[in-house]
Amino acid sequence: MKKFNKELEKKETAAEETEDMSADIFPEAEKGVICSPLTGKAIPMSEVPDDTFAAEVLGKGMAVIPSEGKVVAPCHGEVSTLFDTKHAIGITTKDGVELLIHVGVNTVELNGKYYEAHVAQGDQVKPGQLLLTFDIQKIQEAGYPVATPVIIANTDDYKNVEGMKNGEIHCMEPLERPLRQDTEGGQGVDPDRAPPPHGQETGYGESGPEERADEPLLGE
């Protein structure tokens, strides 16, 4: 019995180490880009076989038809929502993007059957960290499509959501990019790097310092 317990402890430790390693092998994505949390086929939201998702009522985004039954964290963030039925999970990123990853259509009706959660609500997650696993075949046999919308739930905070890939996609490949209201040239503007308004940086107006003759020079 002691030998069995030791072997069980070794397996659990190895599983934990593997999960931790998976969270570190993926590099940080380009700022503002949401990577795919699944491997499969990326499709526009309009192709999801559900009127609510297809009309982007819950928010804009892309969807993935998974070929592997696992969902990973697409970025650093916090698990803001985890449904009891484990078919959907919400992640709030460090940049304030509110993601909703909804595995399948009408799969809430399965009441958690064929799904397993590997995180809890409130957890901090890293890119590539395992969030959910699910049985694709059994979900489909039960009559549910497995197309998985990856929704920007706070779409109203953004000018648009740009799809970055269609077709075959691997987890942690760029999937979509929310474009902020202050977008310039298709790229989100980082307020920490944005140049100050003209003339504000030096305190002078458009005329420049040479026309400020009325001000005494330093030392006079």
mmCIF file of C-alpha atoms in Angstrom:
data_model
loop_
_atom_site.group_PDB
_atom_site.id
_atom_site.type_symbol
_atom_site.label_atom_id
_atom_site.label_comp_id
_atom_site.label_asym_id
_atom_site.label_seq_id
_atom_site.Cartn_x
_atom_site.Cartn_y
_atom_site.Cartn_z
ATOM 1 C CA MET A 1 0.000 0.000 0.000
ATOM 2 C CA LYS A 2 2.887 2.353 0.848
ATOM 3 C CA LYS A 3 4.463 1.589 -2.526
ATOM 4 C CA PHE A 4 1.151 2.381 -4.271
ATOM 5 C CA ASN A 5 0.850 5.694 -2.422
ATOM 6 C CA LYS A 6 4.401 6.662 -3.358
ATOM 7 C CA GLU A 7 3.751 5.885 -7.018
ATOM 8 C CA LEU A 8 0.516 7.901 -6.890
ATOM 9 C CA GLU A 9 2.367 10.870 -5.355
ATOM 10 C CA LYS A 10 5.012 10.668 -8.108
ATOM 11 C CA LYS A 11 2.339 10.712 -10.815
ATOM 12 C CA GLU A 12 0.523 13.671 -9.239
ATOM 13 C CA THR A 13 3.800 15.595 -8.882
ATOM 14 C CA ALA A 14 4.730 14.855 -12.498
ATOM 15 C CA ALA A 15 1.300 16.021 -13.671
ATOM 16 C CA GLU A 16 1.635 19.266 -11.712
ATOM 17 C CA GLU A 17 5.121 19.887 -13.115
ATOM 18 C CA THR A 18 3.889 19.230 -16.654
ATOM 19 C CA GLU A 19 1.031 21.698 -16.184
ATOM 20 C CA ASP A 20 3.424 24.331 -14.789
ATOM 21 C CA MET A 21 5.841 23.821 -17.703
ATOM 22 C CA SER A 22 3.014 24.224 -20.234
ATOM 23 C CA ALA A 23 2.359 27.672 -18.831
ATOM 24 C CA ASP A 24 5.966 28.747 -19.409
ATOM 25 C CA ILE A 25 6.775 27.440 -22.894
ATOM 26 C CA PHE A 26 4.614 30.003 -24.684
ATOM 27 C CA PRO A 27 6.150 33.465 -25.182
ATOM 28 C CA GLU A 28 4.222 36.618 -24.327
ATOM 29 C CA ALA A 29 1.964 37.547 -27.250
ATOM 30 C CA GLU A 30 2.186 40.918 -28.949
ATOM 31 C CA LYS A 31 0.453 43.531 -26.815
ATOM 32 C CA GLY A 32 -3.238 43.822 -27.625
ATOM 33 C CA VAL A 33 -3.419 40.433 -29.392
ATOM 34 C CA ILE A 34 -5.650 37.634 -28.103
ATOM 35 C CA CYS A 35 -4.242 34.208 -28.926
ATOM 36 C CA SER A 36 -6.323 31.151 -29.651
ATOM 37 C CA PRO A 37 -7.173 29.126 -26.546
ATOM 38 C CA LEU A 38 -7.786 26.032 -28.688
ATOM 39 C CA THR A 39 -6.287 24.047 -31.559
ATOM 40 C CA GLY A 40 -8.575 23.495 -34.536
ATOM 41 C CA LYS A 41 -10.134 25.606 -37.281
ATOM 42 C CA ALA A 42 -10.649 29.347 -36.816
ATOM 43 C CA ILE A 43 -13.908 30.674 -38.266
ATOM 44 C CA PRO A 44 -15.739 34.037 -38.263
ATOM 45 C CA MET A 45 -18.363 34.372 -35.558
ATOM 46 C CA SER A 46 -21.018 34.582 -38.283
ATOM 47 C CA GLU A 47 -20.404 30.882 -39.055
ATOM 48 C CA VAL A 48 -21.225 29.665 -35.530
ATOM 49 C CA PRO A 49 -24.470 27.634 -35.766
ATOM 50 C CA ASP A 50 -26.356 29.780 -33.274
ATOM 51 C CA ASP A 51 -28.207 33.030 -33.986
ATOM 52 C CA THR A 52 -27.113 34.754 -30.775
ATOM 53 C CA PHE A 53 -23.421 34.096 -31.305
ATOM 54 C CA ALA A 54 -23.561 34.639 -35.077
ATOM 55 C CA ALA A 55 -25.177 38.058 -34.608
ATOM 56 C CA GLU A 56 -22.507 38.914 -32.005
ATOM 57 C CA VAL A 57 -25.175 39.796 -29.453
ATOM 58 C CA LEU A 58 -22.825 38.832 -26.607
ATOM 59 C CA GLY A 59 -19.860 40.590 -28.215
ATOM 60 C CA LYS A 60 -17.554 40.467 -31.211
ATOM 61 C CA GLY A 61 -14.779 37.960 -31.735
ATOM 62 C CA MET A 62 -13.805 34.791 -33.558
ATOM 63 C CA ALA A 63 -14.615 31.136 -33.008
ATOM 64 C CA VAL A 64 -12.660 27.888 -33.194
ATOM 65 C CA ILE A 65 -13.927 24.433 -34.116
ATOM 66 C CA PRO A 66 -11.628 22.402 -31.855
ATOM 67 C CA SER A 67 -9.703 19.322 -32.926
ATOM 68 C CA GLU A 68 -8.343 18.798 -29.401
ATOM 69 C CA GLY A 69 -10.455 18.770 -26.274
ATOM 70 C CA LYS A 70 -8.629 21.345 -24.216
ATOM 71 C CA VAL A 71 -8.814 25.068 -23.539
ATOM 72 C CA VAL A 72 -5.713 26.981 -22.448
ATOM 73 C CA ALA A 73 -5.284 30.526 -21.187
ATOM 74 C CA PRO A 74 -4.641 32.765 -24.217
ATOM 75 C CA CYS A 75 -2.804 35.359 -22.096
ATOM 76 C CA HIS A 76 -2.012 36.503 -18.574
ATOM 77 C CA GLY A 77 -5.183 37.258 -16.660
ATOM 78 C CA GLU A 78 -7.643 36.311 -13.960
ATOM 79 C CA VAL A 79 -10.415 33.739 -14.114
ATOM 80 C CA SER A 80 -13.296 36.162 -13.655
ATOM 81 C CA THR A 81 -16.090 33.665 -14.376
ATOM 82 C CA LEU A 82 -16.261 29.880 -14.266
ATOM 83 C CA PHE A 83 -19.669 28.383 -14.935
ATOM 84 C CA ASP A 84 -20.788 25.504 -12.706
ATOM 85 C CA THR A 85 -21.435 23.557 -15.888
ATOM 86 C CA LYS A 86 -17.765 24.070 -16.893
ATOM 87 C CA HIS A 87 -18.738 24.686 -20.521
ATOM 88 C CA ALA A 88 -17.662 28.337 -20.439
ATOM 89 C CA ILE A 89 -15.010 30.425 -18.735
ATOM 90 C CA GLY A 90 -14.305 34.138 -18.504
ATOM 91 C CA ILE A 91 -10.812 35.657 -18.387
ATOM 92 C CA THR A 92 -10.047 39.310 -17.659
ATOM 93 C CA THR A 93 -6.653 40.225 -19.120
ATOM 94 C CA LYS A 94 -4.103 42.596 -17.622
ATOM 95 C CA ASP A 95 -5.161 45.141 -20.269
ATOM 96 C CA GLY A 96 -8.808 44.959 -19.210
ATOM 97 C CA VAL A 97 -10.111 42.805 -22.065
ATOM 98 C CA GLU A 98 -13.012 40.663 -20.852
ATOM 99 C CA LEU A 99 -12.918 37.326 -22.672
ATOM 100 C CA LEU A 100 -15.645 34.716 -22.732
ATOM 101 C CA ILE A 101 -14.678 31.290 -24.063
ATOM 102 C CA HIS A 102 -17.849 29.261 -24.643
ATOM 103 C CA VAL A 103 -17.141 25.624 -25.555
ATOM 104 C CA GLY A 104 -19.893 24.461 -27.871
ATOM 105 C CA VAL A 105 -23.416 25.620 -28.658
ATOM 106 C CA ASN A 106 -26.218 25.101 -26.099
ATOM 107 C CA THR A 107 -23.809 22.924 -24.126
ATOM 108 C CA VAL A 108 -25.068 24.419 -20.865
ATOM 109 C CA GLU A 109 -27.761 21.748 -21.246
ATOM 110 C CA LEU A 110 -25.133 19.062 -20.575
ATOM 111 C CA ASN A 111 -24.873 20.286 -16.969
ATOM 112 C CA GLY A 112 -21.108 19.788 -16.873
ATOM 113 C CA LYS A 113 -21.114 16.308 -18.393
ATOM 114 C CA TYR A 114 -17.995 15.672 -20.542
ATOM 115 C CA TYR A 115 -16.240 18.776 -19.131
ATOM 116 C CA GLU A 116 -13.554 19.176 -16.489
ATOM 117 C CA ALA A 117 -12.167 22.414 -15.029
ATOM 118 C CA HIS A 118 -8.502 22.708 -14.048
ATOM 119 C CA VAL A 119 -8.702 26.179 -12.489
ATOM 120 C CA ALA A 120 -11.022 27.992 -10.105
ATOM 121 C CA GLN A 121 -12.707 31.375 -10.262
ATOM 122 C CA GLY A 122 -10.286 34.042 -9.043
ATOM 123 C CA ASP A 123 -7.144 32.169 -10.143
ATOM 124 C CA GLN A 124 -4.347 34.076 -11.875
ATOM 125 C CA VAL A 125 -3.389 32.271 -15.090
ATOM 126 C CA LYS A 126 -0.440 32.317 -17.484
ATOM 127 C CA PRO A 127 -0.381 31.953 -21.295
ATOM 128 C CA GLY A 128 -0.803 28.304 -22.243
ATOM 129 C CA GLN A 129 -2.038 27.183 -18.821
ATOM 130 C CA LEU A 130 -4.671 24.450 -19.002
ATOM 131 C CA LEU A 131 -8.137 25.767 -18.128
ATOM 132 C CA LEU A 132 -10.676 23.166 -19.301
ATOM 133 C CA THR A 133 -10.731 19.740 -20.898
ATOM 134 C CA PHE A 134 -13.719 18.234 -22.695
ATOM 135 C CA ASP A 135 -14.693 15.182 -24.730
ATOM 136 C CA ILE A 136 -15.339 16.345 -28.287
ATOM 137 C CA GLN A 137 -16.727 13.037 -29.507
ATOM 138 C CA LYS A 138 -19.220 12.569 -26.679
ATOM 139 C CA ILE A 139 -20.423 16.178 -26.914
ATOM 140 C CA GLN A 140 -21.050 15.743 -30.639
ATOM 141 C CA GLU A 141 -22.720 12.364 -30.116
ATOM 142 C CA ALA A 142 -25.059 14.088 -27.654
ATOM 143 C CA GLY A 143 -26.118 16.350 -30.521
ATOM 144 C CA TYR A 144 -24.196 19.557 -29.756
ATOM 145 C CA PRO A 145 -21.863 21.466 -32.100
ATOM 146 C CA VAL A 146 -18.441 22.106 -30.567
ATOM 147 C CA ALA A 147 -17.755 25.429 -32.309
ATOM 148 C CA THR A 148 -16.266 27.610 -29.572
ATOM 149 C CA PRO A 149 -16.762 31.386 -29.647
ATOM 150 C CA VAL A 150 -13.926 33.464 -28.186
ATOM 151 C CA ILE A 151 -15.831 36.639 -27.383
ATOM 152 C CA ILE A 152 -14.676 40.099 -26.358
ATOM 153 C CA ALA A 153 -17.487 40.590 -23.836
ATOM 154 C CA ASN A 154 -16.723 44.294 -23.331
ATOM 155 C CA THR A 155 -16.878 44.993 -27.068
ATOM 156 C CA ASP A 156 -18.395 48.427 -26.418
ATOM 157 C CA ASP A 157 -15.040 49.541 -24.972
ATOM 158 C CA TYR A 158 -13.419 49.034 -28.375
ATOM 159 C CA LYS A 159 -13.761 50.468 -31.843
ATOM 160 C CA ASN A 160 -13.772 47.029 -33.440
ATOM 161 C CA VAL A 161 -12.463 43.481 -33.053
ATOM 162 C CA GLU A 162 -10.153 42.344 -35.831
ATOM 163 C CA GLY A 163 -9.985 38.658 -36.760
ATOM 164 C CA MET A 164 -6.369 37.654 -37.390
ATOM 165 C CA LYS A 165 -6.684 34.168 -38.846
ATOM 166 C CA ASN A 166 -9.081 31.839 -40.649
ATOM 167 C CA GLY A 167 -8.553 28.129 -41.118
ATOM 168 C CA GLU A 168 -6.189 25.805 -39.278
ATOM 169 C CA ILE A 169 -4.900 27.266 -36.029
ATOM 170 C CA HIS A 170 -2.913 26.006 -33.082
ATOM 171 C CA CYS A 171 -3.431 27.114 -29.511
ATOM 172 C CA MET A 172 -1.496 30.279 -28.680
ATOM 173 C CA GLU A 173 -1.428 31.474 -32.296
ATOM 174 C CA PRO A 174 -2.831 35.018 -32.757
ATOM 175 C CA LEU A 175 -6.609 34.834 -33.199
ATOM 176 C CA GLU A 176 -8.071 38.317 -32.744
ATOM 177 C CA ARG A 177 -7.239 41.875 -31.783
ATOM 178 C CA PRO A 178 -9.600 44.337 -30.079
ATOM 179 C CA LEU A 179 -8.987 47.796 -31.562
ATOM 180 C CA ARG A 180 -9.358 50.578 -29.050
ATOM 181 C CA GLN A 181 -11.387 53.734 -29.583
ATOM 182 C CA ASP A 182 -8.135 55.702 -30.016
ATOM 183 C CA THR A 183 -6.844 53.333 -32.696
ATOM 184 C CA GLU A 184 -4.524 54.782 -35.303
ATOM 185 C CA GLY A 185 -3.679 52.960 -38.504
ATOM 186 C CA GLY A 186 -5.084 49.638 -37.276
ATOM 187 C CA GLN A 187 -2.842 49.546 -34.208
ATOM 188 C CA GLY A 188 -3.962 50.212 -30.655
ATOM 189 C CA VAL A 189 -2.321 53.240 -29.123
ATOM 190 C CA ASP A 190 -0.408 52.670 -25.890
ATOM 191 C CA PRO A 191 -1.103 55.716 -23.699
ATOM 192 C CA ASP A 192 2.265 55.283 -21.971
ATOM 193 C CA ARG A 193 4.063 55.557 -25.311
ATOM 194 C CA ALA A 194 1.851 57.985 -27.164
ATOM 195 C CA PRO A 195 3.608 61.301 -27.904
ATOM 196 C CA PRO A 196 2.257 64.370 -26.088
ATOM 197 C CA PRO A 197 0.166 66.893 -28.013
ATOM 198 C CA HIS A 198 2.240 69.253 -30.133
ATOM 199 C CA GLY A 199 3.858 71.936 -28.037
ATOM 200 C CA GLN A 200 3.012 70.283 -24.722
ATOM 201 C CA GLU A 201 6.283 68.424 -24.314
ATOM 202 C CA THR A 202 8.399 71.587 -23.881
ATOM 203 C CA GLY A 203 5.702 73.906 -22.636
ATOM 204 C CA TYR A 204 5.992 76.085 -25.740
ATOM 205 C CA GLY A 205 3.335 76.619 -28.361
ATOM 206 C CA GLU A 206 3.685 76.211 -32.091
ATOM 207 C CA SER A 207 5.843 79.291 -32.289
ATOM 208 C CA GLY A 208 8.619 77.611 -30.300
ATOM 209 C CA PRO A 209 11.052 79.109 -27.781
ATOM 210 C CA GLU A 210 12.627 81.594 -30.152
ATOM 211 C CA GLU A 211 9.477 83.741 -30.143
ATOM 212 C CA ARG A 212 9.149 83.877 -26.357
ATOM 213 C CA ALA A 213 11.354 86.989 -26.126
ATOM 214 C CA ASP A 214 9.173 88.547 -23.435
ATOM 215 C CA GLU A 215 10.332 85.952 -20.914
ATOM 216 C CA PRO A 216 13.638 86.697 -19.107
ATOM 217 C CA LEU A 217 16.505 84.298 -19.711
ATOM 218 C CA LEU A 218 17.646 82.136 -16.840
ATOM 219 C CA GLY A 219 20.148 84.086 -14.683
ATOM 220 C CA GLU A 220 18.966 87.598 -15.582
#
